[in-house]
mmCIF file of C-alpha atoms in Angstrom:
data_model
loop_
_atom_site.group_PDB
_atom_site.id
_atom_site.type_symbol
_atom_site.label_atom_id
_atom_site.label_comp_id
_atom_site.label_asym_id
_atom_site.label_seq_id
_atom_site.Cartn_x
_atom_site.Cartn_y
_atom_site.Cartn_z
ATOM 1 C CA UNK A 13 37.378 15.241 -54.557
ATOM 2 C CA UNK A 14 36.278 18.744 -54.832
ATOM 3 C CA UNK A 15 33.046 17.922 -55.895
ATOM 4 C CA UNK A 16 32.271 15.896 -52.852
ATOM 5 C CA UNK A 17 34.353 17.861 -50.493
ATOM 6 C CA UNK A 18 36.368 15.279 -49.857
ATOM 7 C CA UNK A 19 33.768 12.084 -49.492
ATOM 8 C CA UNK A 20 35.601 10.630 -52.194
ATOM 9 C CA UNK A 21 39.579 11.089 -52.151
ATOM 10 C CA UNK A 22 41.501 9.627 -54.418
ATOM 11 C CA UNK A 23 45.634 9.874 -54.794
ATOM 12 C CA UNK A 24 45.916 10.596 -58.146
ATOM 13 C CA UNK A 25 44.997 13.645 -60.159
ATOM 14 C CA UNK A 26 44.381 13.530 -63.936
ATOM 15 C CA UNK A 27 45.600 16.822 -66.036
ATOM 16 C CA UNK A 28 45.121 18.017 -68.948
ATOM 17 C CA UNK A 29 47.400 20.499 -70.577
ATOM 18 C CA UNK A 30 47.663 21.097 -74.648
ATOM 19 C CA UNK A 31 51.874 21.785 -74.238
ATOM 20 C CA UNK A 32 53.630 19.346 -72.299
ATOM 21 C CA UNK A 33 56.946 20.991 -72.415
ATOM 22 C CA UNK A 34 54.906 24.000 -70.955
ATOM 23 C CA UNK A 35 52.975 21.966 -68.745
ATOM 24 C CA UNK A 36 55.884 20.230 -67.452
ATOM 25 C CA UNK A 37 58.077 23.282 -67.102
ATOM 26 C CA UNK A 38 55.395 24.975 -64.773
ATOM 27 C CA UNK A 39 55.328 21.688 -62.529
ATOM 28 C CA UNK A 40 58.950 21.758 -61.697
ATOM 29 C CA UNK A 41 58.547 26.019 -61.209
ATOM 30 C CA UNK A 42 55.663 25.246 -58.179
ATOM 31 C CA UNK A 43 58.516 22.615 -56.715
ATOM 32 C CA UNK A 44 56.858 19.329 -57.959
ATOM 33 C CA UNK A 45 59.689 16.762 -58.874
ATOM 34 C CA UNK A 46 59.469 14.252 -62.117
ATOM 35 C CA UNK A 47 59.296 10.312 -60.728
ATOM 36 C CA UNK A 48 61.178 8.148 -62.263
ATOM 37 C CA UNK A 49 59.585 5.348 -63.914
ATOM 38 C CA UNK A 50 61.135 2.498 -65.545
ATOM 39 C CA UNK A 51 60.807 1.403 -69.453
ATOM 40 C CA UNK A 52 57.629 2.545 -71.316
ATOM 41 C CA UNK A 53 55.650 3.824 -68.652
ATOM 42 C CA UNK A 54 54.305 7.527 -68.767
ATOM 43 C CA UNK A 55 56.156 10.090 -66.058
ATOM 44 C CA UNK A 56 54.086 11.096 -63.499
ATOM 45 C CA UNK A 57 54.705 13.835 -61.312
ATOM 46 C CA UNK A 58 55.176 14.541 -57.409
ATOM 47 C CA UNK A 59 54.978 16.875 -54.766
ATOM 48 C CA UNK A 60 57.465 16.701 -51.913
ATOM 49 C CA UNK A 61 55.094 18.460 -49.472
ATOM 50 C CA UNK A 62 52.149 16.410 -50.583
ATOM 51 C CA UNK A 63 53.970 12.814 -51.077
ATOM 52 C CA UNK A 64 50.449 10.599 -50.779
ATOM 53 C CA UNK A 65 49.518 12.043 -54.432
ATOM 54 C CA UNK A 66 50.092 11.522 -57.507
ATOM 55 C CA UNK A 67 50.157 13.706 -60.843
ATOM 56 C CA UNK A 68 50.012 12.902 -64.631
ATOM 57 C CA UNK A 69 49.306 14.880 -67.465
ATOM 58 C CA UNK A 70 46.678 12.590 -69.665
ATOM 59 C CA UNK A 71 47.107 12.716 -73.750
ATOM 60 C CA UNK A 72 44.697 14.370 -76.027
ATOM 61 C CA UNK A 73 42.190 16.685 -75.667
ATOM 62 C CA UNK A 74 39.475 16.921 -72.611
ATOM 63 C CA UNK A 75 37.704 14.508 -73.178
ATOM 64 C CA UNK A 76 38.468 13.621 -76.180
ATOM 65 C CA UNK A 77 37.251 17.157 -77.374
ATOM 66 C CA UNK A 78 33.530 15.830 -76.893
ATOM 67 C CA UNK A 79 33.094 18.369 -73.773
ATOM 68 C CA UNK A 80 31.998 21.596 -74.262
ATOM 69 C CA UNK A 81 34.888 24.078 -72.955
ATOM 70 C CA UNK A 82 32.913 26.807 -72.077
ATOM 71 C CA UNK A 83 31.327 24.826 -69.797
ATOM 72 C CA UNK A 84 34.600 24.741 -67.644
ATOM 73 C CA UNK A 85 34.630 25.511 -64.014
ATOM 74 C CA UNK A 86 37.244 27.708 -62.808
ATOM 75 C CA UNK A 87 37.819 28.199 -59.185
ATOM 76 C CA UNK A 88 40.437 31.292 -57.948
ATOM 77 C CA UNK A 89 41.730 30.399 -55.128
ATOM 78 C CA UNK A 90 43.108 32.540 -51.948
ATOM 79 C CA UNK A 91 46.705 32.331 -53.053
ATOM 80 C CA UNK A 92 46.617 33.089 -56.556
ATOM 81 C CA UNK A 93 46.030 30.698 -58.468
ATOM 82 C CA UNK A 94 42.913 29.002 -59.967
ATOM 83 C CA UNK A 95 41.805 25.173 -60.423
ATOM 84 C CA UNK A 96 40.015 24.874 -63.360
ATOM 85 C CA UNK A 97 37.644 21.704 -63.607
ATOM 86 C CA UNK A 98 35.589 19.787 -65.670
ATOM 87 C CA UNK A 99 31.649 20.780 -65.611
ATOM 88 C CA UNK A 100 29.629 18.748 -63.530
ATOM 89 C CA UNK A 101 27.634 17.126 -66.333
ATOM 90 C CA UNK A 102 30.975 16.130 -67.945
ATOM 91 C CA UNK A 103 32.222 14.642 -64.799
ATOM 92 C CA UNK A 104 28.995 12.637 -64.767
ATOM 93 C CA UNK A 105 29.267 11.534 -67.996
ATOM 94 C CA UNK A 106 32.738 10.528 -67.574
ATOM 95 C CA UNK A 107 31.736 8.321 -64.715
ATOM 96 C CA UNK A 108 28.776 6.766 -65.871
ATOM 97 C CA UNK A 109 30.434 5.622 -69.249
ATOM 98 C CA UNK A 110 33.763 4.680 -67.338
ATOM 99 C CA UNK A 111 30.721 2.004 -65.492
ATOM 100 C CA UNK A 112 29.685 0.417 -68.631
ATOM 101 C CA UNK A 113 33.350 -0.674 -69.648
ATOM 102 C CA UNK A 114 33.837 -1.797 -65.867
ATOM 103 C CA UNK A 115 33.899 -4.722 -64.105
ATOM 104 C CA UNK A 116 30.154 -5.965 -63.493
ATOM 105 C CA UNK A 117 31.261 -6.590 -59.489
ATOM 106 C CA UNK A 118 32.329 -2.844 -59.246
ATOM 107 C CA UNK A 119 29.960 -0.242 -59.287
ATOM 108 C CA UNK A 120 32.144 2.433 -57.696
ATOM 109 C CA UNK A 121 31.615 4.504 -60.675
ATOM 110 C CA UNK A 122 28.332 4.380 -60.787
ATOM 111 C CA UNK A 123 27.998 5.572 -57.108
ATOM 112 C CA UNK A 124 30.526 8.287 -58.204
ATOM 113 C CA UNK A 125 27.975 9.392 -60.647
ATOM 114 C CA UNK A 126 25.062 9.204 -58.529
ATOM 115 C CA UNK A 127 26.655 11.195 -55.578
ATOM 116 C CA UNK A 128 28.017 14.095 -58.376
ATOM 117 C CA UNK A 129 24.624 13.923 -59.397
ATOM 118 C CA UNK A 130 22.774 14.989 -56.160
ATOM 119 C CA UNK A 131 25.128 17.082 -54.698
ATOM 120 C CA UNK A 132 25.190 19.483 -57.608
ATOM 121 C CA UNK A 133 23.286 22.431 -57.456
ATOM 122 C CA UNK A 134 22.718 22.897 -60.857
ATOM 123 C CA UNK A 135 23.277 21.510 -64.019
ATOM 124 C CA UNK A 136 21.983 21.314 -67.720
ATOM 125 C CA UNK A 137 19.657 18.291 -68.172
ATOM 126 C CA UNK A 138 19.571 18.599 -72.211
ATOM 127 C CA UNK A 139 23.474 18.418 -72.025
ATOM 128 C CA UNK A 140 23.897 16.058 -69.303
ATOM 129 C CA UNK A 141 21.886 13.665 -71.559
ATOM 130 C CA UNK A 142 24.138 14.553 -74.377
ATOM 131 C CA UNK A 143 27.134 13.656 -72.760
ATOM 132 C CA UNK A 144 26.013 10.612 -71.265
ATOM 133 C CA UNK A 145 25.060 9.257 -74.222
ATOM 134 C CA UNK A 146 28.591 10.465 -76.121
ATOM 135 C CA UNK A 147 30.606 8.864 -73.542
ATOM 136 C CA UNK A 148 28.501 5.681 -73.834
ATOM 137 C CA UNK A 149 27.044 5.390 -70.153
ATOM 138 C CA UNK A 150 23.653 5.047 -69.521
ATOM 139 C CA UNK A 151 21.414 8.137 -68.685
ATOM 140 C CA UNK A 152 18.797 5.476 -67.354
ATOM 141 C CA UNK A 153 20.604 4.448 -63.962
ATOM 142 C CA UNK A 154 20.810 8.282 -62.851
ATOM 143 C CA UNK A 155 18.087 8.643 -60.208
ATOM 144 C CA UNK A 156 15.497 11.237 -60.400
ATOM 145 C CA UNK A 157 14.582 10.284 -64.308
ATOM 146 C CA UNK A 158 16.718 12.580 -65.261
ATOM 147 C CA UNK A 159 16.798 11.880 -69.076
ATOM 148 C CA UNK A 160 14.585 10.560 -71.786
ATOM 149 C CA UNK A 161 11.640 12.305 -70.157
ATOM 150 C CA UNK B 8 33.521 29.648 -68.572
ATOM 151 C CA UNK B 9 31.720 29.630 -64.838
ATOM 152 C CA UNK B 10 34.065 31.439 -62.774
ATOM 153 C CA UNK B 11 33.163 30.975 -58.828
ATOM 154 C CA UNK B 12 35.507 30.498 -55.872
ATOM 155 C CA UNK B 13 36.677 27.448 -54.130
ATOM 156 C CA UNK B 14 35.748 28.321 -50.741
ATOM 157 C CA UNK B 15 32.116 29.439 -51.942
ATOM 158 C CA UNK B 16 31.498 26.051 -54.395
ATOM 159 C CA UNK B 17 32.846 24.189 -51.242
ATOM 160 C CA UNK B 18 30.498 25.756 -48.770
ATOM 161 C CA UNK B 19 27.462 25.103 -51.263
ATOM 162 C CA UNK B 20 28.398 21.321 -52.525
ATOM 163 C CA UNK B 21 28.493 21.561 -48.127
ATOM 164 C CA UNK B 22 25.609 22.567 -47.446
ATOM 165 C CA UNK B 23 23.997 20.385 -49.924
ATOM 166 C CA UNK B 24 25.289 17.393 -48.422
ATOM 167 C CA UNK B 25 23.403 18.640 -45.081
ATOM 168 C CA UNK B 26 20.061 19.224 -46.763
ATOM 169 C CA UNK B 27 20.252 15.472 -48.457
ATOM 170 C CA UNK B 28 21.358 13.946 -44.886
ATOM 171 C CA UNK B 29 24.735 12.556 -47.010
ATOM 172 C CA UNK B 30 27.221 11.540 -44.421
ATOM 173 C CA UNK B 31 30.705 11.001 -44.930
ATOM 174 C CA UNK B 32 31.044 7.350 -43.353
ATOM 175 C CA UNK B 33 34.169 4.776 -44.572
ATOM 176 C CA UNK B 34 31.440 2.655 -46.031
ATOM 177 C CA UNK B 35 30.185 5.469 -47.846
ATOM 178 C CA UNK B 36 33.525 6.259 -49.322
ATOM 179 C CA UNK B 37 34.405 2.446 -50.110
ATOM 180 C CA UNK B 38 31.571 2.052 -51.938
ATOM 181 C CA UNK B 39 32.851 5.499 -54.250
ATOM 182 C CA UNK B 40 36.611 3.751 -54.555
ATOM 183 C CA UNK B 41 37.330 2.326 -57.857
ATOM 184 C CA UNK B 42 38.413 -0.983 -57.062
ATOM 185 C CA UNK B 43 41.132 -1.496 -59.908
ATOM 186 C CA UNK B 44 39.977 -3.867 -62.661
ATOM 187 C CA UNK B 45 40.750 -1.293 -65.565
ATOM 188 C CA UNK B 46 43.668 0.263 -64.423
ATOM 189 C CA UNK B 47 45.862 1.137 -66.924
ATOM 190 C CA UNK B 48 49.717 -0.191 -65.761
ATOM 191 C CA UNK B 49 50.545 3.782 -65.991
ATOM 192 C CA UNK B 50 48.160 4.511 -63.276
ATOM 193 C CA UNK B 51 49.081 1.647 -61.261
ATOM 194 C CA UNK B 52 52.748 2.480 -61.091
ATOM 195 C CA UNK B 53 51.266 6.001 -60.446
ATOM 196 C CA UNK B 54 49.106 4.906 -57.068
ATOM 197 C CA UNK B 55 51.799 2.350 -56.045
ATOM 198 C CA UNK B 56 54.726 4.809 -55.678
ATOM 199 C CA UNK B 57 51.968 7.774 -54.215
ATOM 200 C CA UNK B 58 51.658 5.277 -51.230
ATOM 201 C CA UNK B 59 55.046 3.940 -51.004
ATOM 202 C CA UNK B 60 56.057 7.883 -50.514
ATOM 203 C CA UNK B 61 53.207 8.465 -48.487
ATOM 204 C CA UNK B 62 54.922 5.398 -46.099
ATOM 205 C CA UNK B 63 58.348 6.742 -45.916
ATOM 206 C CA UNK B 64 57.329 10.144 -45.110
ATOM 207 C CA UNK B 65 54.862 8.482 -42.249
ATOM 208 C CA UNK B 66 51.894 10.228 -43.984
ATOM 209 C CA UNK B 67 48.904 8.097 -44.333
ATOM 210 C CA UNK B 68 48.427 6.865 -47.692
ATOM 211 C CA UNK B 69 45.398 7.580 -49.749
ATOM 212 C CA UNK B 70 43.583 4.198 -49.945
ATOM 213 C CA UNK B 71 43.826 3.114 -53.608
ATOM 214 C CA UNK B 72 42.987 -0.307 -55.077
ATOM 215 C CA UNK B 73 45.701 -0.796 -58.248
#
């Protein structure tokens, strides 16, 4: 979403937090409320003022600790706070190897990658390749030759 | 860690998206929608009840395939 400015909006948001207690605690502090889900299913989290999304802290470590952390984005923002994100050659990665594992008749994750790819202003090729290959995409579909060259 | 603010990465993903002649049309968006196939059931249940509360608070839901 932020990435695109808001060409691609989606309702849920992904989080990842090392303590859930803590993580959960600070939630309910900023006014979000728990939803209640019914037998196995993870709890996801709301915000009354924002009811069209959807929040859910996701297990393990960021990417499954494959990402480089000092890489992270963090963006302060005019009431406080700060939103930190995943680099943009992570969030590349992510998509392109979330396209191999996907259905062949939906390439929306390709087209995720692609657009992340040409709207960013910079990035690091030599990790970009990395991570592509880590997460099992395919650094061949990105336009531009990016990799292998 | 890259430390910049919102407003600023906004503006420059922005004016990016002006130089490259990317347009925000609803075909351009569909085709960037993941249209459901691996969902986990979490993140079904997830996107299900976001628009059901979108609905009852007459908000427009955020178009999600699940």
């Amino acid at each position: 979403m932020i990435y695109t400015v808001g060409t691609f909006l989606s309702a849920d948001f992904d989080i990842v937090a090392s303590a859930s207690d803590s993580f959960d605690a600070a939630l309910i502090a900023e006014g979000f409320r728990r939803e209640e889900r019914t037998g196995h299913l993870m709890v996801g989290f709301y915000h009354p003022n924002h009811p069209e999304y959807g929040f859910q802290q996701v297990s393990g470590q960021l990417f499954d600790g494959r990402s480089d952390r000092k890489r992270l984005v963090i963006l302060p923002t005019s009431g406080g706070g700060a939103i930190t994100l995943p680099s943009i050659e992570d969030m590349i990665a992510d998509r392109l190897g979330q396209h191999t594992i996907a259905s062949k008749t939906d390439d929306s994750r390709l087209q995720q990658a692609i657009w992340l790819f040409r709207l960013a202003e910079q990035m690091d090729r030599d990790y970009l390749l990395k991570r592509v290959i880590e997460e099992g995409g395919d650094p061949d579909l990105l336009p531009f030759g990016v990799a292998r060259s | 860690m890259k430390t910049m603010m919102l407003d600023d990465l906004l503006s420059q993903i922005d004016e990016r998206k002006r130089v490259l002649g990317l347009t925000d049309t609803s075909a351009a968006t569909e085709a960037l929608r993941n249209k459901g196939g691996n969902r986990t059931q979490e993140k079904r249940e997830l996107l299900r009840r976001a628009e059901l509360r979108a609905r009852e608070a007459g908000r427009k839901p955020i178009v999600s395939y699940y």
